[in-house]
XYZ file of N, CA, C and O in Angstrom:
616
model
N 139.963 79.144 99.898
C 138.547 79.469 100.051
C 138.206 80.773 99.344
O 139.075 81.583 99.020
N 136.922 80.942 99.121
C 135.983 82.139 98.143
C 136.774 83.522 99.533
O 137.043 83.440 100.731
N 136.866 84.539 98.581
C 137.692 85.696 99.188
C 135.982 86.599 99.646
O 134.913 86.645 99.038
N 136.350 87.091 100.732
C 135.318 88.201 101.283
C 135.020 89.202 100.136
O 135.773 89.270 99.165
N 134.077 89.863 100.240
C 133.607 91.083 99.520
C 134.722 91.985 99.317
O 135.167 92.132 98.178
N 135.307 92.715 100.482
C 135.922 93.369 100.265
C 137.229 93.266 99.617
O 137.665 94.006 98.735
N 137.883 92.117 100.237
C 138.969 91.067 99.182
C 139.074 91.312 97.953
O 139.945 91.896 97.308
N 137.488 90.497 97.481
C 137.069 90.531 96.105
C 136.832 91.463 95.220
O 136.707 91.149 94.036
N 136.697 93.162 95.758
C 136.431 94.225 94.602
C 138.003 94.826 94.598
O 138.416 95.460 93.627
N 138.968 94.523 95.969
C 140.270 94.982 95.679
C 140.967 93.982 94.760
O 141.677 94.547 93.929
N 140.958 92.758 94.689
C 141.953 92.096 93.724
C 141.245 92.204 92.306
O 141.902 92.223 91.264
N 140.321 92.251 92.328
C 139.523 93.064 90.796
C 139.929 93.543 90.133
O 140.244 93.192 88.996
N 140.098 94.919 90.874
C 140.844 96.294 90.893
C 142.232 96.286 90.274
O 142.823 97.007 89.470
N 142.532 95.136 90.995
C 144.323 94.857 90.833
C 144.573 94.003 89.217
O 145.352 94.345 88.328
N 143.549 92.714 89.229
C 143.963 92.096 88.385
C 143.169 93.226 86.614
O 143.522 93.301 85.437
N 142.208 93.758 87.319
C 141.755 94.357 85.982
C 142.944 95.598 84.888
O 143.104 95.961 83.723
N 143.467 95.804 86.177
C 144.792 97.206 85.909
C 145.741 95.899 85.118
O 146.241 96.252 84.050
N 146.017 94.480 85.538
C 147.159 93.944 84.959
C 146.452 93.302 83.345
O 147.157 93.182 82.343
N 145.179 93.001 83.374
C 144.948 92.835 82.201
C 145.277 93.481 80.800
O 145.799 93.233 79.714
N 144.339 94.932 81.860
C 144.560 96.110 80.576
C 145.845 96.264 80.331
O 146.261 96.001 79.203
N 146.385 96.545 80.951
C 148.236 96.340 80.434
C 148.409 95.196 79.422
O 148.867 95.514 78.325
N 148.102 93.908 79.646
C 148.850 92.871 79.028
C 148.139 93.127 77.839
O 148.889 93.165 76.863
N 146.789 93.340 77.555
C 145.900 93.317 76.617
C 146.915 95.008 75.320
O 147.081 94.849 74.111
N 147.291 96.126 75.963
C 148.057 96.764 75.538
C 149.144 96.304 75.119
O 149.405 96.513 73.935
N 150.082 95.563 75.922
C 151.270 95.209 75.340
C 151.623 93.914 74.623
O 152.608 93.929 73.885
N 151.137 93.142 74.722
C 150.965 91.922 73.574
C 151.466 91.056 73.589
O 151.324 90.208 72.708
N 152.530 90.875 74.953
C 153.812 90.181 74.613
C 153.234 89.129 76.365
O 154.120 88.542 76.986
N 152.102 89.089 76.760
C 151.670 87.865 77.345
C 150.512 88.145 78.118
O 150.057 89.278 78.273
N 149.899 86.800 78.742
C 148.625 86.813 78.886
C 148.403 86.916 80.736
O 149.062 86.267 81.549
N 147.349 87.864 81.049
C 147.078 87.592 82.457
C 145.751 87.177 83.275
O 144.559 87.251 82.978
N 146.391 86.737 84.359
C 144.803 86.192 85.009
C 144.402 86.592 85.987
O 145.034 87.471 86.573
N 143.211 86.087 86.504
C 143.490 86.663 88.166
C 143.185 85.761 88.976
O 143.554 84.805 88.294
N 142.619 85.100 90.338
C 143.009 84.201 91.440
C 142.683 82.890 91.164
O 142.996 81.894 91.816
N 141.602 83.003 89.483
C 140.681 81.784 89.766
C 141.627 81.536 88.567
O 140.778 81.169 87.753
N 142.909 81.478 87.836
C 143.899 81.003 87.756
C 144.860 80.043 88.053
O 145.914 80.678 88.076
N 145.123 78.761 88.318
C 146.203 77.851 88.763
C 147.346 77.453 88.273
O 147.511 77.388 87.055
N 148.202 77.163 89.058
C 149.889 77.028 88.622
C 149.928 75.904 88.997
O 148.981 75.679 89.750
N 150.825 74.716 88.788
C 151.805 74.174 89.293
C 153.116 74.367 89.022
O 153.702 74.048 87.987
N 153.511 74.841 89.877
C 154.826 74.831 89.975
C 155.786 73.736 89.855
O 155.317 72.603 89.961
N 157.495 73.905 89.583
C 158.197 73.112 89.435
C 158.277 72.352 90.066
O 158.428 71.191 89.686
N 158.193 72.772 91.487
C 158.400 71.707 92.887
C 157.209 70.921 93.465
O 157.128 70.148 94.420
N 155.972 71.546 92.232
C 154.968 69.975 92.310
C 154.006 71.235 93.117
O 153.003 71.297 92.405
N 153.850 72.180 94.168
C 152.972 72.753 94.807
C 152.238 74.049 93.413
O 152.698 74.860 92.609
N 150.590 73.422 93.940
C 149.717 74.138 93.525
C 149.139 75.519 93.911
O 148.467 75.691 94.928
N 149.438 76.456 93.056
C 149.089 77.842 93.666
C 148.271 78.808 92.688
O 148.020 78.629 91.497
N 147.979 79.707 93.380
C 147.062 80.645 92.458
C 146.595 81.675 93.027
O 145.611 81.832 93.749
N 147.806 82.751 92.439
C 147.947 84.113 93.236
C 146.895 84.681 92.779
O 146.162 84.163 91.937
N 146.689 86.010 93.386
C 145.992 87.029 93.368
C 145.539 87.571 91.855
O 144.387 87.566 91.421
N 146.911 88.108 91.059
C 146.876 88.321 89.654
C 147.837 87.517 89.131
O 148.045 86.736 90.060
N 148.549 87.211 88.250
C 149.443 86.739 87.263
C 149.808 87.420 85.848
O 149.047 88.053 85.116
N 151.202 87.117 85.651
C 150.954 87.191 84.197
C 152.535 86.618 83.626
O 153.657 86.825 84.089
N 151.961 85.599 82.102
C 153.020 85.101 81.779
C 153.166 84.810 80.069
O 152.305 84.457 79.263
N 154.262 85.038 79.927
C 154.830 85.343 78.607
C 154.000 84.507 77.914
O 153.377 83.586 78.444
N 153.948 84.901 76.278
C 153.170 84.536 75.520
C 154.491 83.242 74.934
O 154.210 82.076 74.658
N 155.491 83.676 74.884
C 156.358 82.914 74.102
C 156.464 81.789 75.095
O 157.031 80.953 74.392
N 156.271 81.146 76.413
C 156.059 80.423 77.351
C 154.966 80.011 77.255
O 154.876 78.933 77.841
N 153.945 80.360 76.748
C 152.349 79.424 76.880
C 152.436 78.648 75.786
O 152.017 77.493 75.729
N 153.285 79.591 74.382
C 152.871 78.751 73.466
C 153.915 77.408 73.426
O 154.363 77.152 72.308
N 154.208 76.806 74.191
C 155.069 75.922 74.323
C 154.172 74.687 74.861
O 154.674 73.570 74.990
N 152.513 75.010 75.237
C 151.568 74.245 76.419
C 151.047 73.386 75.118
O 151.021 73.987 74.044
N 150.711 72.274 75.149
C 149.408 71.874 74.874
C 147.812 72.488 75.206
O 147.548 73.038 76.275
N 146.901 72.310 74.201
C 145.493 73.180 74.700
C 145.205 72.127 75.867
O 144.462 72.723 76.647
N 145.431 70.912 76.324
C 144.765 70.587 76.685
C 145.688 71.217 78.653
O 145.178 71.535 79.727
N 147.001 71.117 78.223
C 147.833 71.831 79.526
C 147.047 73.221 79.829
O 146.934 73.570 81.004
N 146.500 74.023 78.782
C 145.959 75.142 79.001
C 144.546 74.947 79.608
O 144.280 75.869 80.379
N 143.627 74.087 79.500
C 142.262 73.722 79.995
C 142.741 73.669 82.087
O 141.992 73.996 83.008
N 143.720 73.316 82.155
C 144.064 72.858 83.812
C 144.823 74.023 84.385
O 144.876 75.028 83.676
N 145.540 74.053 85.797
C 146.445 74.450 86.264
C 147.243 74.304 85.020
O 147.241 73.305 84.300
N 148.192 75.822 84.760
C 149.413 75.600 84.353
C 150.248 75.094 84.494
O 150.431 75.158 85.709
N 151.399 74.272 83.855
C 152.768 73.654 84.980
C 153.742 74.174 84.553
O 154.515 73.705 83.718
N 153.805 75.323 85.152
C 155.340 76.139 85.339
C 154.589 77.551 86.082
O 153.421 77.940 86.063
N 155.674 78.035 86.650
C 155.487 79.280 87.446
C 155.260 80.525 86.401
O 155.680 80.533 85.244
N 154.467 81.639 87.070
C 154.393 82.411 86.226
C 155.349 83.417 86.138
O 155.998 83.439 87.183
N 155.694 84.207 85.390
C 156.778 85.198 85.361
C 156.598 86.377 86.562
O 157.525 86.891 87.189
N 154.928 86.710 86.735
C 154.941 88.260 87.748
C 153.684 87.519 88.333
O 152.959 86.688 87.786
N 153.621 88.116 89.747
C 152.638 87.285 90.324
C 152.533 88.490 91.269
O 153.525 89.107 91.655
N 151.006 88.852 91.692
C 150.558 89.552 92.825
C 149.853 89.087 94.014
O 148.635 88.918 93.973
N 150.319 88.936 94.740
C 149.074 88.134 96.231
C 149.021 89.874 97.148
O 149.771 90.803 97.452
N 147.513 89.419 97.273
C 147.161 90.531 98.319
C 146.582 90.002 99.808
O 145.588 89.333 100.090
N 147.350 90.434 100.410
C 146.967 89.905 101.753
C 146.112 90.589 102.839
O 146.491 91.568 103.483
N 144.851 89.940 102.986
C 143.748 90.695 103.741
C 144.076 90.318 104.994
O 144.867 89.393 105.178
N 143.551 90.937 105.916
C 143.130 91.025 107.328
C 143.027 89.535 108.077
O 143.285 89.335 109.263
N 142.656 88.689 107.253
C 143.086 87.425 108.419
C 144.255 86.656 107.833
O 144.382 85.492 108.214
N 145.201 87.186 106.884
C 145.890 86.118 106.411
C 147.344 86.988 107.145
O 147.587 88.167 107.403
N 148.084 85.699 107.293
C 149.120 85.359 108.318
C 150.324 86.557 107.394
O 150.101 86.521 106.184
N 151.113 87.225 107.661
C 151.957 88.129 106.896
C 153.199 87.657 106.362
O 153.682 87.935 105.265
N 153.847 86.620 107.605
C 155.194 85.081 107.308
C 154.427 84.291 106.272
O 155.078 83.644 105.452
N 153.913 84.286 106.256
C 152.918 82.661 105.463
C 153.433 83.218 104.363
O 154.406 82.677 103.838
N 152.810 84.539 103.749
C 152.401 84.945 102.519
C 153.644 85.393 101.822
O 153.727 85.279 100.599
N 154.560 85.867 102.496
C 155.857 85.683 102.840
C 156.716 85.261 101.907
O 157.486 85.610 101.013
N 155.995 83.852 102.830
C 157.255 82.761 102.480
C 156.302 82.174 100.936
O 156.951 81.322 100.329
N 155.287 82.424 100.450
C 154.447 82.272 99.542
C 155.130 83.191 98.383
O 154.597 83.013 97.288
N 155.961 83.928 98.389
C 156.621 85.283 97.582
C 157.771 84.869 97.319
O 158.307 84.876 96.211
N 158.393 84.327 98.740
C 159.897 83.504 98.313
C 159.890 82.286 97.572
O 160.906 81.904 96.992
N 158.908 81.702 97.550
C 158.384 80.335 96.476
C 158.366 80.457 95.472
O 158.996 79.910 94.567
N 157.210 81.629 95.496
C 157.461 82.150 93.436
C 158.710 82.422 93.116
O 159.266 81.834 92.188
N 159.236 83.236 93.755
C 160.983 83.378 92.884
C 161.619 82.399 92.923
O 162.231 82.186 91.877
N 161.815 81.346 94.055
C 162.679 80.753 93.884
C 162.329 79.369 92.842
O 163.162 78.565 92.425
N 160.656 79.369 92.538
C 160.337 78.763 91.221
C 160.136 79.149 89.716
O 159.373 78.697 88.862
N 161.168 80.231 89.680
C 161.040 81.144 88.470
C 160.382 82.493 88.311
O 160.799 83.121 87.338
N 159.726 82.911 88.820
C 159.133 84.369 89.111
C 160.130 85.820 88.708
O 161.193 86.077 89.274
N 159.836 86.214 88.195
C 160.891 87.166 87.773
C 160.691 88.576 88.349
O 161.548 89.459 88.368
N 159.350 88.663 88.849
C 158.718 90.025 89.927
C 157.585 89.140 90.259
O 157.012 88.223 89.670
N 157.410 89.933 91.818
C 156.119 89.761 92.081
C 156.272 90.882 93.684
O 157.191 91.414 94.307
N 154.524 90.770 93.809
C 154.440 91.477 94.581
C 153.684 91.456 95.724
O 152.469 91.455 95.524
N 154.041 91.440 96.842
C 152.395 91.112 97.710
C 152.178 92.631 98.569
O 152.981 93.263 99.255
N 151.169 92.828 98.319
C 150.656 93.625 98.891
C 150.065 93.725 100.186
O 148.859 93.530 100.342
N 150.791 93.998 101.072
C 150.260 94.285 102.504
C 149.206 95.228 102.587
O 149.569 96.389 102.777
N 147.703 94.964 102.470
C 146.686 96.104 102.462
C 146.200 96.520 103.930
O 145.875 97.707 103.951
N 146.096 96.037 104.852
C 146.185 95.732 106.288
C 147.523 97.324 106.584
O 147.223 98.391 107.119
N 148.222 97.128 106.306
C 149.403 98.187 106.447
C 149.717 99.327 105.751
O 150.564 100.192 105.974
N 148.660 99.160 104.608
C 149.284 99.882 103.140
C 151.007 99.706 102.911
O 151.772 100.659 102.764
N 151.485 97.973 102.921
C 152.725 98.497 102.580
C 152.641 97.213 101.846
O 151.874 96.264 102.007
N 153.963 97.471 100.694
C 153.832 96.804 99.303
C 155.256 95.842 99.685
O 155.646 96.168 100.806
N 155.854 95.101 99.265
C 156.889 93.972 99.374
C 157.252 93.440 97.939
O 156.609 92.511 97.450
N 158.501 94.165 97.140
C 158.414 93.847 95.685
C 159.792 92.541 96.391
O 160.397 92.606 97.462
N 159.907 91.353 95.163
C 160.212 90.315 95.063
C 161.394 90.523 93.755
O 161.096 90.869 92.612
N 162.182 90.350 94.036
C 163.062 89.718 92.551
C 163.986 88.599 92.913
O 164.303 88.456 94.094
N 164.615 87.488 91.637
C 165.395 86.808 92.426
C 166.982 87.314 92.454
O 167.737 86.525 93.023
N 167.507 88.358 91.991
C 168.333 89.117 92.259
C 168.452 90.261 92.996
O 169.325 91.119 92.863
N 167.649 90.250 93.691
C 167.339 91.564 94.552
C 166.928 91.104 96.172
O 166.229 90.101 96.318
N 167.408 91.907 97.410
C 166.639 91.879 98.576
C 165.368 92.476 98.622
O 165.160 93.613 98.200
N 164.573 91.805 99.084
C 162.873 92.655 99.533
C 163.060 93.755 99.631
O 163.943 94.100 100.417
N 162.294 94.807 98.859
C 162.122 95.982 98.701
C 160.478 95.939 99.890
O 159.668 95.013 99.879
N 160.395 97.011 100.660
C 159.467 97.437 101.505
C 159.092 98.837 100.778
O 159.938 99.732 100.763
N 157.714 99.044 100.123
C 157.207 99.742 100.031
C 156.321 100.581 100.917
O 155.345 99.908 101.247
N 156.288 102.036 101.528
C 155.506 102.364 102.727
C 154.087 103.469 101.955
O 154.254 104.628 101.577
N 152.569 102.569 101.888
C 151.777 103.535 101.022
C 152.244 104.323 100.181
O 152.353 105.549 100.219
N 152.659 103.219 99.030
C 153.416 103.581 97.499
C 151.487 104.468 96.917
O 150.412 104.431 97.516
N 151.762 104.954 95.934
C 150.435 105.461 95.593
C 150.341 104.869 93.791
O 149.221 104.766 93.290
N 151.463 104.557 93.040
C 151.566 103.930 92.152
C 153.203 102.698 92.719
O 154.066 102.735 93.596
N 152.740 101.553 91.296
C 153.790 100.906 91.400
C 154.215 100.263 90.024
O 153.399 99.755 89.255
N 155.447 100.327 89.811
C 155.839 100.225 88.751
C 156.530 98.824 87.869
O 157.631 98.398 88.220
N 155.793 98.195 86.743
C 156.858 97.048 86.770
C 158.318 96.661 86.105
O 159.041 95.673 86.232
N 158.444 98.017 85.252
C 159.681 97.801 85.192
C 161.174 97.752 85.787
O 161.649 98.533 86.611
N 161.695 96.843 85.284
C 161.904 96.600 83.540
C 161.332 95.236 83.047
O 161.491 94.982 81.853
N 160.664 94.297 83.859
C 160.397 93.307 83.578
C 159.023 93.329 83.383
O 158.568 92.190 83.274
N 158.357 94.044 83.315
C 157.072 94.403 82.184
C 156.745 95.900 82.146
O 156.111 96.679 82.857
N 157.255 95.948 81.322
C 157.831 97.629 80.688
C 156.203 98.774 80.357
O 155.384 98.652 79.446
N 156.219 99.318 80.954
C 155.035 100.528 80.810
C 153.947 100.065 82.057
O 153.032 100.806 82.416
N 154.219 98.631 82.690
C 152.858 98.238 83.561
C 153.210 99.804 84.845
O 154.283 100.327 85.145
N 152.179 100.034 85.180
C 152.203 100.654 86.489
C 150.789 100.726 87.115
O 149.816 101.303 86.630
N 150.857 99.928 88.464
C 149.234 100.073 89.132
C 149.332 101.107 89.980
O 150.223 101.426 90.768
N 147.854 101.796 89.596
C 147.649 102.753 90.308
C 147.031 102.265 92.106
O 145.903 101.903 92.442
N 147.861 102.386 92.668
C 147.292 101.627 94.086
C 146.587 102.581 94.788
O 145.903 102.106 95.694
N 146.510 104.491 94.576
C 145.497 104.865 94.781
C 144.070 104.589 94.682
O 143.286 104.949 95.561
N 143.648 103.845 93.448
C 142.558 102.745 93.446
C 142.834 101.671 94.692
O 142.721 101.970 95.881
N 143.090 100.801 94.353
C 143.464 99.935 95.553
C 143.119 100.486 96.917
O 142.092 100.172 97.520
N 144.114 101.397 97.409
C 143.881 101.606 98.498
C 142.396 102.319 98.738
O 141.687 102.017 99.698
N 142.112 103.066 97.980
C 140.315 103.927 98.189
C 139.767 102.478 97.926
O 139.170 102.394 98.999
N 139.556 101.479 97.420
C 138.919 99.970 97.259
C 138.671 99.995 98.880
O 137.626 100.185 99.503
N 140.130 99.713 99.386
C 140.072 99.216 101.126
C 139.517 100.171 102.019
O 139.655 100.001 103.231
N 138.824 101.286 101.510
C 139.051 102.048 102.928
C 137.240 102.571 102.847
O 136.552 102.935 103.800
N 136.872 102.463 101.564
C 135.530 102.766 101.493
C 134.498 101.928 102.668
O 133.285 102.134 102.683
């Protein structure tokens, strides 16, 4: 369903910081919620922000590009507001990796606490990080979540 107001100027916030990055670094393209995946295992999703290699799209047909994508994206952000379940979203984080995801991140805004994802790594718990960083797997990205968080609190 359509995200609340306040939802909507924080993942903005979020996906506009991952654009400008990708739009800087050249090496792939990002979106933000109104974006769709299918994934390997057939479930349809469409995180918060995204972003996925250029050398991976160009492998799509235009017409694969007009729809949901079908493959997972490489970095994926879900932000989780005030009525959404914290297990759910969770287990929504362990999906992306375990369908190819190479980072991702959900953001607990409710808590100010961040939850980075790798599939070689245990959950990292971030406690009101004030930036966050994506390397090494997208090299120079860093969101300023001081935005973010002044987004939520105004």
């Amino acid at each position: 369903p359509p995200a609340g107001w306040e939802s909507s100027r924080h993942n903005l916030g979020i996906a506009a910081q991952l654009w400008s990055w990708a739009l800087r670094d050249g090496t792939g393209e990002a979106t933000d919620s109104s974006g769709g995946f299918t994934l390997p295992n057939g479930a349809m999703r469409a995180p918060d922000a995204a972003w996925v290699r250029k050398s991976r799209l160009g492998g799509l047909t235009a017409r694969q590009k007009e729809g949901f994508l079908p493959l997972c994206p490489d970095f994926v952000i879900e932000v989780r507001s005030p009525s959404d379940r914290l297990r759910a979203a969770q287990a929504k984080m362990r999906e992306y990796i375990e369908q190819g995801a190479a980072l991702g991140w959900l953001i607990d805004s409710p808590n100010r606490r961040v939850y980075v994802y790798r599939p070689t790594a245990e959950v990292e718990r971030l406690d009101d990080p004030s930036t966050l960083s994506g390397d090494p797997e997208l090299p120079g990205f860093v969101l300023d979540m001081k935005l973010t968080w002044t987004a939520s609190d105004e």
